[in-house]
PDB file of C-alpha atoms and ligand atoms in Angstrom:
ATOM      1  CA  UNK C   2     177.301  27.876 129.517  1.00  0.00           C
ATOM      2  CA  UNK C   3     178.255  24.631 132.011  1.00  0.00           C
ATOM      3  CA  UNK C   4     181.454  24.628 133.562  1.00  0.00           C
ATOM      4  CA  UNK C   5     181.730  21.253 135.231  1.00  0.00           C
ATOM      5  CA  UNK C   6     184.664  20.194 132.514  1.00  0.00           C
ATOM      6  CA  UNK C   7     186.551  23.243 133.287  1.00  0.00           C
ATOM      7  CA  UNK C   8     185.923  23.388 137.077  1.00  0.00           C
ATOM      8  CA  UNK C   9     187.178  19.605 137.522  1.00  0.00           C
ATOM      9  CA  UNK C  10     190.409  20.180 135.277  1.00  0.00           C
ATOM     10  CA  UNK C  11     191.351  23.426 137.787  1.00  0.00           C
ATOM     11  CA  UNK C  12     190.888  21.505 140.926  1.00  0.00           C
ATOM     12  CA  UNK C  13     192.879  18.979 139.773  1.00  0.00           C
ATOM     13  CA  UNK C  14     195.322  21.760 138.955  1.00  0.00           C
ATOM     14  CA  UNK C  15     195.235  23.522 142.072  1.00  0.00           C
ATOM     15  CA  UNK C  16     194.558  20.761 144.468  1.00  0.00           C
ATOM     16  CA  UNK C  17     191.406  22.424 145.862  1.00  0.00           C
ATOM     17  CA  UNK C  18     188.829  25.023 144.891  1.00  0.00           C
ATOM     18  CA  UNK C  19     185.378  26.203 146.040  1.00  0.00           C
ATOM     19  CA  UNK C  20     182.688  27.469 143.517  1.00  0.00           C
ATOM     20  CA  UNK C  21     181.238  31.418 144.556  1.00  0.00           C
ATOM     21  CA  UNK C  22     179.310  34.195 142.790  1.00  0.00           C
ATOM     22  CA  UNK C  23     176.687  32.033 141.221  1.00  0.00           C
ATOM     23  CA  UNK C  24     178.994  29.868 140.110  1.00  0.00           C
ATOM     24  CA  UNK C  25     180.796  31.622 137.743  1.00  0.00           C
ATOM     25  CA  UNK C  26     184.054  31.973 140.043  1.00  0.00           C
ATOM     26  CA  UNK C  27     186.441  29.672 141.299  1.00  0.00           C
ATOM     27  CA  UNK C  28     188.875  30.240 144.375  1.00  0.00           C
ATOM     28  CA  UNK C  29     192.223  28.225 144.501  1.00  0.00           C
ATOM     29  CA  UNK C  30     195.047  28.252 146.079  1.00  0.00           C
ATOM     30  CA  UNK C  31     197.763  31.185 144.392  1.00  0.00           C
ATOM     31  CA  UNK C  32     200.529  29.010 142.946  1.00  0.00           C
ATOM     32  CA  UNK C  33     202.259  31.937 143.296  1.00  0.00           C
ATOM     33  CA  UNK C  34     201.610  32.916 147.494  1.00  0.00           C
ATOM     34  CA  UNK C  35     199.099  30.535 148.230  1.00  0.00           C
ATOM     35  CA  UNK C  36     199.225  28.247 151.564  1.00  0.00           C
ATOM     36  CA  UNK C  37     197.247  25.100 152.264  1.00  0.00           C
ATOM     37  CA  UNK C  38     193.625  25.955 152.957  1.00  0.00           C
ATOM     38  CA  UNK C  39     193.985  29.383 151.663  1.00  0.00           C
ATOM     39  CA  UNK C  40     191.759  29.885 148.582  1.00  0.00           C
ATOM     40  CA  UNK C  41     192.791  33.448 147.627  1.00  0.00           C
ATOM     41  CA  UNK C  42     193.425  33.240 143.708  1.00  0.00           C
ATOM     42  CA  UNK C  43     189.861  34.202 142.221  1.00  0.00           C
ATOM     43  CA  UNK C  44     189.331  32.992 138.383  1.00  0.00           C
ATOM     44  CA  UNK C  45     186.348  34.101 136.261  1.00  0.00           C
ATOM     45  CA  UNK C  46     185.426  30.833 134.481  1.00  0.00           C
ATOM     46  CA  UNK C  47     183.512  32.642 131.910  1.00  0.00           C
ATOM     47  CA  UNK C  48     186.342  35.344 131.020  1.00  0.00           C
ATOM     48  CA  UNK C  49     189.247  33.765 132.431  1.00  0.00           C
ATOM     49  CA  UNK C  50     190.102  36.387 134.035  1.00  0.00           C
ATOM     50  CA  UNK C  51     191.989  35.808 137.886  1.00  0.00           C
ATOM     51  CA  UNK C  52     192.828  37.785 140.361  1.00  0.00           C
ATOM     52  CA  UNK C  53     194.623  37.238 143.872  1.00  0.00           C
ATOM     53  CA  UNK C  54     193.602  39.221 146.681  1.00  0.00           C
ATOM     54  CA  UNK C  55     196.507  38.990 148.535  1.00  0.00           C
ATOM     55  CA  UNK C  56     199.656  39.194 146.732  1.00  0.00           C
ATOM     56  CA  UNK C  57     198.471  41.086 143.798  1.00  0.00           C
ATOM     57  CA  UNK C  58     198.617  38.407 140.996  1.00  0.00           C
ATOM     58  CA  UNK C  59     196.440  38.946 138.482  1.00  0.00           C
ATOM     59  CA  UNK C  60     195.963  38.558 134.385  1.00  0.00           C
ATOM     60  CA  UNK C  61     193.256  37.073 131.722  1.00  0.00           C
ATOM     61  CA  UNK C  62     194.854  33.947 130.913  1.00  0.00           C
ATOM     62  CA  UNK C  63     194.432  31.098 133.400  1.00  0.00           C
ATOM     63  CA  UNK C  64     196.839  29.242 130.718  1.00  0.00           C
ATOM     64  CA  UNK C  65     199.398  31.542 132.381  1.00  0.00           C
ATOM     65  CA  UNK C  66     198.338  30.592 136.106  1.00  0.00           C
ATOM     66  CA  UNK C  67     197.972  27.083 135.038  1.00  0.00           C
ATOM     67  CA  UNK C  68     201.657  26.584 133.689  1.00  0.00           C
ATOM     68  CA  UNK C  69     202.908  28.216 137.152  1.00  0.00           C
ATOM     69  CA  UNK C  70     201.154  25.058 138.993  1.00  0.00           C
ATOM     70  CA  UNK C  71     201.510  22.541 136.551  1.00  0.00           C
ATOM     71  CA  UNK C  72     203.323  22.971 133.136  1.00  0.00           C
ATOM     72  CA  UNK C  73     202.538  19.723 131.998  1.00  0.00           C
ATOM     73  CA  UNK C  74     198.344  20.929 131.746  1.00  0.00           C
ATOM     74  CA  UNK C  75     198.863  23.671 129.725  1.00  0.00           C
ATOM     75  CA  UNK C  76     198.393  22.289 126.097  1.00  0.00           C
ATOM     76  CA  UNK C  77     195.281  20.655 127.505  1.00  0.00           C
ATOM     77  CA  UNK C  78     193.977  22.826 129.109  1.00  0.00           C
ATOM     78  CA  UNK C  79     194.624  25.638 125.784  1.00  0.00           C
ATOM     79  CA  UNK C  80     192.280  23.050 123.907  1.00  0.00           C
ATOM     80  CA  UNK C  81     189.913  22.554 126.087  1.00  0.00           C
ATOM     81  CA  UNK C  82     188.546  25.333 128.121  1.00  0.00           C
ATOM     82  CA  UNK C  83     190.338  28.585 127.030  1.00  0.00           C
ATOM     83  CA  UNK C  84     187.595  30.743 126.343  1.00  0.00           C
ATOM     84  CA  UNK C  85     187.024  31.974 122.246  1.00  0.00           C
ATOM     85  CA  UNK C  86     187.849  35.235 120.962  1.00  0.00           C
ATOM     86  CA  UNK C  87     189.597  36.610 124.218  1.00  0.00           C
ATOM     87  CA  UNK C  88     193.580  37.477 123.364  1.00  0.00           C
ATOM     88  CA  UNK C  89     195.683  37.972 126.380  1.00  0.00           C
ATOM     89  CA  UNK C  90     195.389  41.155 127.461  1.00  0.00           C
ATOM     90  CA  UNK C  91     198.583  41.652 129.912  1.00  0.00           C
ATOM     91  CA  UNK C  92     200.635  44.336 131.708  1.00  0.00           C
ATOM     92  CA  UNK C  93     203.605  42.964 131.212  1.00  0.00           C
ATOM     93  CA  UNK C  94     203.978  44.673 127.529  1.00  0.00           C
ATOM     94  CA  UNK C  95     202.919  47.800 128.846  1.00  0.00           C
ATOM     95  CA  UNK C  96     206.024  50.953 128.726  1.00  0.00           C
ATOM     96  CA  UNK C  97     207.799  51.491 132.094  1.00  0.00           C
ATOM     97  CA  UNK C  98     208.210  55.055 132.927  1.00  0.00           C
ATOM     98  CA  UNK C  99     210.221  57.234 135.374  1.00  0.00           C
ATOM     99  CA  UNK C 100     207.870  58.523 138.602  1.00  0.00           C
ATOM    100  CA  UNK C 101     205.941  61.514 137.707  1.00  0.00           C
ATOM    101  CA  UNK C 102     206.866  64.438 139.613  1.00  0.00           C
ATOM    102  CA  UNK C 103     204.491  67.764 140.419  1.00  0.00           C
ATOM    103  CA  UNK C 104     205.806  70.586 138.083  1.00  0.00           C
ATOM    104  CA  UNK C 105     207.945  73.399 139.914  1.00  0.00           C
ATOM    105  CA  UNK C 106     206.761  75.339 142.831  1.00  0.00           C
ATOM    106  CA  UNK C 107     203.105  73.709 142.315  1.00  0.00           C
ATOM    107  CA  UNK C 108     200.253  75.319 144.041  1.00  0.00           C
ATOM    108  CA  UNK C 109     196.537  74.764 144.608  1.00  0.00           C
ATOM    109  CA  UNK C 110     194.516  77.887 142.880  1.00  0.00           C
ATOM    110  CA  UNK C 111     192.237  77.694 145.873  1.00  0.00           C
ATOM    111  CA  UNK C 112     194.992  78.121 148.787  1.00  0.00           C
ATOM    112  CA  UNK C 113     195.930  81.125 146.371  1.00  0.00           C
ATOM    113  CA  UNK C 114     193.550  83.355 145.322  1.00  0.00           C
ATOM    114  CA  UNK C 115     195.905  86.371 145.963  1.00  0.00           C
ATOM    115  CA  UNK C 116     198.449  85.575 143.538  1.00  0.00           C
ATOM    116  CA  UNK C 117     197.550  86.951 139.889  1.00  0.00           C
ATOM    117  CA  UNK C 118     198.292  84.322 137.972  1.00  0.00           C
ATOM    118  CA  UNK C 119     196.227  82.048 139.879  1.00  0.00           C
ATOM    119  CA  UNK C 120     193.161  85.204 139.728  1.00  0.00           C
ATOM    120  CA  UNK C 121     193.669  84.390 136.054  1.00  0.00           C
ATOM    121  CA  UNK C 122     193.449  80.782 135.612  1.00  0.00           C
ATOM    122  CA  UNK C 123     190.281  81.047 138.325  1.00  0.00           C
ATOM    123  CA  UNK C 124     188.651  83.634 136.057  1.00  0.00           C
ATOM    124  CA  UNK C 125     189.150  81.528 132.840  1.00  0.00           C
ATOM    125  CA  UNK C 126     188.041  77.843 135.132  1.00  0.00           C
ATOM    126  CA  UNK C 127     184.360  79.864 136.242  1.00  0.00           C
ATOM    127  CA  UNK C 128     184.492  80.857 132.485  1.00  0.00           C
ATOM    128  CA  UNK C 129     184.346  77.265 131.541  1.00  0.00           C
ATOM    129  CA  UNK C 130     181.844  76.012 134.139  1.00  0.00           C
ATOM    130  CA  UNK C 131     184.645  74.577 136.524  1.00  0.00           C
ATOM    131  CA  UNK C 132     183.430  76.313 140.204  1.00  0.00           C
ATOM    132  CA  UNK C 133     186.137  76.937 142.669  1.00  0.00           C
ATOM    133  CA  UNK C 134     184.222  73.684 144.906  1.00  0.00           C
ATOM    134  CA  UNK C 135     185.580  71.422 141.224  1.00  0.00           C
ATOM    135  CA  UNK C 136     188.938  73.445 141.476  1.00  0.00           C
ATOM    136  CA  UNK C 137     188.907  72.075 145.359  1.00  0.00           C
ATOM    137  CA  UNK C 138     187.608  68.693 144.423  1.00  0.00           C
ATOM    138  CA  UNK C 139     190.146  68.125 141.530  1.00  0.00           C
ATOM    139  CA  UNK C 140     193.238  69.800 143.329  1.00  0.00           C
ATOM    140  CA  UNK C 141     194.268  72.049 139.918  1.00  0.00           C
ATOM    141  CA  UNK C 142     197.128  74.053 140.673  1.00  0.00           C
ATOM    142  CA  UNK C 143     199.507  76.045 138.381  1.00  0.00           C
ATOM    143  CA  UNK C 144     203.179  76.836 138.361  1.00  0.00           C
ATOM    144  CA  UNK C 145     206.202  79.363 138.055  1.00  0.00           C
ATOM    145  CA  UNK C 146     207.987  76.503 135.614  1.00  0.00           C
ATOM    146  CA  UNK C 147     208.403  79.166 132.422  1.00  0.00           C
ATOM    147  CA  UNK C 148     206.685  76.361 130.109  1.00  0.00           C
ATOM    148  CA  UNK C 149     203.810  76.368 132.293  1.00  0.00           C
ATOM    149  CA  UNK C 150     203.160  79.681 133.309  1.00  0.00           C
ATOM    150  CA  UNK C 151     199.261  80.391 132.374  1.00  0.00           C
ATOM    151  CA  UNK C 152     198.456  76.987 132.207  1.00  0.00           C
ATOM    152  CA  UNK C 153     195.051  75.309 134.513  1.00  0.00           C
ATOM    153  CA  UNK C 154     197.008  72.408 135.938  1.00  0.00           C
ATOM    154  CA  UNK C 155     195.247  69.045 137.009  1.00  0.00           C
ATOM    155  CA  UNK C 156     197.367  66.374 138.638  1.00  0.00           C
ATOM    156  CA  UNK C 157     196.145  62.864 138.334  1.00  0.00           C
ATOM    157  CA  UNK C 158     197.070  60.192 141.367  1.00  0.00           C
ATOM    158  CA  UNK C 159     196.801  56.521 141.168  1.00  0.00           C
ATOM    159  CA  UNK C 160     195.366  53.644 142.927  1.00  0.00           C
ATOM    160  CA  UNK C 161     197.820  54.370 145.566  1.00  0.00           C
ATOM    161  CA  UNK C 162     197.511  58.064 145.938  1.00  0.00           C
ATOM    162  CA  UNK C 163     200.468  58.519 143.659  1.00  0.00           C
ATOM    163  CA  UNK C 164     200.915  61.057 141.330  1.00  0.00           C
ATOM    164  CA  UNK C 165     200.627  59.634 138.278  1.00  0.00           C
ATOM    165  CA  UNK C 166     200.450  62.343 135.459  1.00  0.00           C
ATOM    166  CA  UNK C 167     199.051  66.277 135.328  1.00  0.00           C
ATOM    167  CA  UNK C 168     197.466  67.654 131.959  1.00  0.00           C
ATOM    168  CA  UNK C 169     198.377  71.642 131.904  1.00  0.00           C
ATOM    169  CA  UNK C 170     195.683  73.592 129.231  1.00  0.00           C
ATOM    170  CA  UNK C 171     196.897  76.874 128.498  1.00  0.00           C
ATOM    171  CA  UNK C 172     194.118  79.635 129.434  1.00  0.00           C
ATOM    172  CA  UNK C 173     194.598  81.697 126.633  1.00  0.00           C
ATOM    173  CA  UNK C 174     192.661  81.945 123.674  1.00  0.00           C
ATOM    174  CA  UNK C 175     195.191  80.543 120.564  1.00  0.00           C
ATOM    175  CA  UNK C 176     197.638  79.558 122.500  1.00  0.00           C
ATOM    176  CA  UNK C 177     200.452  77.805 120.558  1.00  0.00           C
ATOM    177  CA  UNK C 178     200.391  74.509 122.584  1.00  0.00           C
ATOM    178  CA  UNK C 179     196.829  73.455 124.321  1.00  0.00           C
ATOM    179  CA  UNK C 180     197.828  71.462 126.459  1.00  0.00           C
ATOM    180  CA  UNK C 181     200.903  70.453 127.778  1.00  0.00           C
ATOM    181  CA  UNK C 182     201.102  66.553 129.831  1.00  0.00           C
ATOM    182  CA  UNK C 183     203.426  65.118 131.943  1.00  0.00           C
ATOM    183  CA  UNK C 184     205.948  62.602 130.355  1.00  0.00           C
ATOM    184  CA  UNK C 185     204.182  59.231 131.515  1.00  0.00           C
ATOM    185  CA  UNK C 186     202.757  57.050 128.963  1.00  0.00           C
ATOM    186  CA  UNK C 187     198.872  57.312 127.955  1.00  0.00           C
ATOM    187  CA  UNK C 188     198.626  53.479 128.361  1.00  0.00           C
ATOM    188  CA  UNK C 189     200.230  53.410 131.170  1.00  0.00           C
ATOM    189  CA  UNK C 190     198.709  55.163 133.473  1.00  0.00           C
ATOM    190  CA  UNK C 191     194.519  56.033 134.414  1.00  0.00           C
ATOM    191  CA  UNK C 192     193.375  59.052 135.156  1.00  0.00           C
ATOM    192  CA  UNK C 193     192.452  59.624 138.920  1.00  0.00           C
ATOM    193  CA  UNK C 194     192.212  56.204 139.220  1.00  0.00           C
ATOM    194  CA  UNK C 195     192.628  57.141 142.941  1.00  0.00           C
ATOM    195  CA  UNK C 196     188.728  58.230 142.134  1.00  0.00           C
ATOM    196  CA  UNK C 197     187.438  55.150 140.525  1.00  0.00           C
ATOM    197  CA  UNK C 198     185.035  52.469 142.407  1.00  0.00           C
ATOM    198  CA  UNK C 199     185.931  49.378 139.903  1.00  0.00           C
ATOM    199  CA  UNK C 200     182.742  47.469 141.006  1.00  0.00           C
ATOM    200  CA  UNK C 201     180.566  50.425 139.849  1.00  0.00           C
ATOM    201  CA  UNK C 202     179.719  51.671 136.848  1.00  0.00           C
ATOM    202  CA  UNK C 203     182.458  53.795 134.716  1.00  0.00           C
ATOM    203  CA  UNK C 204     182.224  57.020 132.898  1.00  0.00           C
ATOM    204  CA  UNK C 205     184.718  58.104 130.103  1.00  0.00           C
ATOM    205  CA  UNK C 206     184.616  60.493 129.072  1.00  0.00           C
ATOM    206  CA  UNK C 207     187.866  62.389 126.485  1.00  0.00           C
ATOM    207  CA  UNK C 208     190.251  64.845 128.454  1.00  0.00           C
ATOM    208  CA  UNK C 209     190.053  66.056 131.964  1.00  0.00           C
ATOM    209  CA  UNK C 210     188.534  69.113 131.233  1.00  0.00           C
ATOM    210  CA  UNK C 211     185.328  66.852 130.578  1.00  0.00           C
ATOM    211  CA  UNK C 212     186.172  64.643 133.645  1.00  0.00           C
ATOM    212  CA  UNK C 213     186.190  67.769 136.113  1.00  0.00           C
ATOM    213  CA  UNK C 214     182.492  68.293 134.693  1.00  0.00           C
ATOM    214  CA  UNK C 215     181.692  64.564 135.367  1.00  0.00           C
ATOM    215  CA  UNK C 216     181.880  65.249 139.213  1.00  0.00           C
ATOM    216  CA  UNK C 217     179.456  63.097 141.034  1.00  0.00           C
ATOM    217  CA  UNK C 218     180.175  60.609 138.179  1.00  0.00           C
ATOM    218  CA  UNK C 219     182.318  57.578 138.973  1.00  0.00           C
ATOM    219  CA  UNK C 220     184.433  58.449 135.840  1.00  0.00           C
ATOM    220  CA  UNK C 221     187.953  58.768 134.293  1.00  0.00           C
ATOM    221  CA  UNK C 222     188.805  60.252 131.124  1.00  0.00           C
ATOM    222  CA  UNK C 223     190.871  58.960 128.094  1.00  0.00           C
ATOM    223  CA  UNK C 224     193.310  61.352 127.696  1.00  0.00           C
ATOM    224  CA  UNK C 225     192.301  61.060 123.812  1.00  0.00           C
ATOM    225  CA  UNK C 226     189.867  59.554 121.777  1.00  0.00           C
ATOM    226  CA  UNK C 227     190.900  56.276 121.566  1.00  0.00           C
ATOM    227  CA  UNK C 228     191.429  53.544 124.066  1.00  0.00           C
ATOM    228  CA  UNK C 229     193.323  50.315 123.050  1.00  0.00           C
ATOM    229  CA  UNK C 230     193.795  46.675 124.512  1.00  0.00           C
ATOM    230  CA  UNK C 231     196.747  47.079 125.737  1.00  0.00           C
ATOM    231  CA  UNK C 232     196.747  49.883 127.998  1.00  0.00           C
ATOM    232  CA  UNK C 233     196.025  49.906 131.985  1.00  0.00           C
ATOM    233  CA  UNK C 234     192.890  51.231 131.821  1.00  0.00           C
ATOM    234  CA  UNK C 235     191.468  48.337 129.064  1.00  0.00           C
ATOM    235  CA  UNK C 236     193.016  45.862 131.541  1.00  0.00           C
ATOM    236  CA  UNK C 237     191.553  47.056 134.829  1.00  0.00           C
ATOM    237  CA  UNK C 238     187.657  47.704 132.860  1.00  0.00           C
ATOM    238  CA  UNK C 239     188.060  43.782 131.849  1.00  0.00           C
ATOM    239  CA  UNK C 240     189.388  42.877 134.673  1.00  0.00           C
ATOM    240  CA  UNK C 241     186.817  44.069 137.284  1.00  0.00           C
ATOM    241  CA  UNK C 242     184.160  43.238 134.174  1.00  0.00           C
ATOM    242  CA  UNK C 243     182.854  46.832 135.045  1.00  0.00           C
ATOM    243  CA  UNK C 244     179.922  48.371 133.627  1.00  0.00           C
ATOM    244  CA  UNK C 245     181.181  50.878 131.060  1.00  0.00           C
ATOM    245  CA  UNK C 246     179.157  54.364 130.101  1.00  0.00           C
ATOM    246  CA  UNK C 247     180.899  56.242 127.116  1.00  0.00           C
ATOM    247  CA  UNK C 248     180.296  59.460 126.937  1.00  0.00           C
ATOM    248  CA  UNK C 249     182.779  61.062 123.904  1.00  0.00           C
ATOM    249  CA  UNK C 250     181.732  64.259 122.329  1.00  0.00           C
ATOM    250  CA  UNK C 251     180.108  64.145 118.872  1.00  0.00           C
ATOM    251  CA  UNK C 252     182.743  64.549 116.461  1.00  0.00           C
ATOM    252  CA  UNK C 253     184.321  60.759 118.291  1.00  0.00           C
ATOM    253  CA  UNK C 254     181.315  59.251 117.601  1.00  0.00           C
ATOM    254  CA  UNK C 255     183.317  56.626 115.145  1.00  0.00           C
ATOM    255  CA  UNK C 256     186.164  56.153 117.737  1.00  0.00           C
ATOM    256  CA  UNK C 257     183.797  56.291 120.574  1.00  0.00           C
ATOM    257  CA  UNK C 258     181.686  53.034 118.328  1.00  0.00           C
ATOM    258  CA  UNK C 259     185.004  51.301 117.893  1.00  0.00           C
ATOM    259  CA  UNK C 260     185.958  51.436 121.191  1.00  0.00           C
ATOM    260  CA  UNK C 261     182.087  50.369 122.090  1.00  0.00           C
ATOM    261  CA  UNK C 262     182.988  47.417 119.675  1.00  0.00           C
ATOM    262  CA  UNK C 263     185.986  46.540 121.316  1.00  0.00           C
ATOM    263  CA  UNK C 264     184.819  46.146 125.118  1.00  0.00           C
ATOM    264  CA  UNK C 265     182.018  44.501 123.601  1.00  0.00           C
ATOM    265  CA  UNK C 266     183.901  41.972 122.321  1.00  0.00           C
ATOM    266  CA  UNK C 267     185.192  41.115 125.551  1.00  0.00           C
ATOM    267  CA  UNK C 268     181.842  40.862 126.786  1.00  0.00           C
ATOM    268  CA  UNK C 269     181.530  43.772 128.732  1.00  0.00           C
ATOM    269  CA  UNK C 270     178.314  45.694 129.228  1.00  0.00           C
ATOM    270  CA  UNK C 271     179.092  48.395 127.450  1.00  0.00           C
ATOM    271  CA  UNK C 272     176.685  51.515 127.024  1.00  0.00           C
ATOM    272  CA  UNK C 273     176.791  55.090 125.415  1.00  0.00           C
ATOM    273  CA  UNK C 274     174.987  58.492 126.750  1.00  0.00           C
ATOM    274  CA  UNK C 275     176.661  61.053 124.095  1.00  0.00           C
ATOM    275  CA  UNK C 276     175.722  64.651 123.527  1.00  0.00           C
ATOM    276  CA  UNK C 277     174.195  64.837 120.087  1.00  0.00           C
ATOM    277  CA  UNK C 278     175.470  68.493 119.586  1.00  0.00           C
ATOM    278  CA  UNK C 279     178.098  70.620 121.782  1.00  0.00           C
ATOM    279  CA  UNK C 280     181.261  69.068 124.089  1.00  0.00           C
ATOM    280  CA  UNK C 281     180.766  67.615 127.922  1.00  0.00           C
ATOM    281  CA  UNK C 282     183.105  70.184 128.635  1.00  0.00           C
ATOM    282  CA  UNK C 283     180.711  73.367 127.878  1.00  0.00           C
ATOM    283  CA  UNK C 284     178.044  70.914 129.900  1.00  0.00           C
ATOM    284  CA  UNK C 285     177.514  71.550 133.706  1.00  0.00           C
ATOM    285  CA  UNK C 286     177.685  68.719 136.186  1.00  0.00           C
ATOM    286  CA  UNK C 287     173.650  68.855 136.245  1.00  0.00           C
ATOM    287  CA  UNK C 288     173.811  68.568 132.288  1.00  0.00           C
ATOM    288  CA  UNK C 289     176.056  65.823 132.759  1.00  0.00           C
ATOM    289  CA  UNK C 290     174.178  63.985 135.036  1.00  0.00           C
ATOM    290  CA  UNK C 291     170.929  63.976 132.975  1.00  0.00           C
ATOM    291  CA  UNK C 292     172.849  63.024 129.789  1.00  0.00           C
ATOM    292  CA  UNK C 293     173.930  59.978 131.360  1.00  0.00           C
ATOM    293  CA  UNK C 294     170.877  59.572 133.144  1.00  0.00           C
ATOM    294  CA  UNK C 295     169.622  57.400 130.320  1.00  0.00           C
ATOM    295  CA  UNK C 296     172.268  55.021 128.458  1.00  0.00           C
ATOM    296  CA  UNK C 297     171.988  52.927 126.148  1.00  0.00           C
ATOM    297  CA  UNK C 298     173.097  49.644 126.204  1.00  0.00           C
ATOM    298  CA  UNK C 299     175.579  48.837 122.924  1.00  0.00           C
ATOM    299  CA  UNK C 300     174.965  46.006 120.955  1.00  0.00           C
ATOM    300  CA  UNK C 301     175.763  45.178 117.649  1.00  0.00           C
ATOM    301  CA  UNK C 302     172.564  46.375 116.333  1.00  0.00           C
ATOM    302  CA  UNK C 303     173.049  50.116 117.345  1.00  0.00           C
ATOM    303  CA  UNK C 304     176.594  50.041 115.614  1.00  0.00           C
ATOM    304  CA  UNK C 305     174.488  48.952 112.642  1.00  0.00           C
ATOM    305  CA  UNK C 306     172.269  51.575 112.728  1.00  0.00           C
ATOM    306  CA  UNK C 307     174.864  54.199 113.851  1.00  0.00           C
ATOM    307  CA  UNK C 308     176.417  53.078 110.272  1.00  0.00           C
ATOM    308  CA  UNK C 309     173.325  53.821 108.426  1.00  0.00           C
ATOM    309  CA  UNK C 310     172.760  56.957 110.222  1.00  0.00           C
ATOM    310  CA  UNK C 311     176.306  57.870 108.669  1.00  0.00           C
ATOM    311  CA  UNK C 312     175.624  57.212 105.144  1.00  0.00           C
TER     312      UNK C 312
HETATM  313 ZN1  LIG F  23     198.985  35.231 145.783  1.00  0.00          ZN
END
């Protein structure tokens, strides 16, 4: 595709511009924070994602950016240059939530190895293939809070290192409630975003107990088996144009297909690497690494083949 006309149009709107990254990105003066001569607003010409490196203004609909600078140019932009098939994702519609805090008297398992509660949880962790170093690495802890007793608690931190979620898994065999989660809405957070490098391929698994097995991978979890466009995770993946490798459990194959289709519809590079039987959470980190070392690229044909297999 030739972006000559689009570049000319955007140059006229923002007054100054420069092409970079194989002529796929145009940098312009940010309509929010920009000073003359400073082109910190980066626009992807193919996907319409934009991001200012200074004020962090970001989105995926350049029409909104045009509106900030020259409202009269918006309709022409939408008619001529808006990429087809790209809906407008925005984080504005995400629910607000109160800051998450750690459970009462939260302590790390590995710092309290003599405490009987901690001991029982550590034993459970070992039985699930979660080693001491993984308990350290994922900052796994426990709490005295009544509803959280005998639960392995995995905290999650956002990109700035602030707590944004936690998950508490019962260590008992047939618990009344298997998981107790913190209150924040799942769509508004990214589990352990602090560990993710968006410029590298991102691995997605279902839950935190799968994620701990991805100890050597650039990974996060869905906190379930679905992903919607209106979620922080989807937004970041699209914004960063990340390469994505999906590793959901075999019983979620159809849901995985759906996620792959959705990501693909945003032109993202999608791969799958799912176990044919058994769950990621029951595998060792080495086995998971081996599994994802040969991911299969997702395209319409692979989806069709999967559907035929299901018949
Ligand atoms: Zn800015």
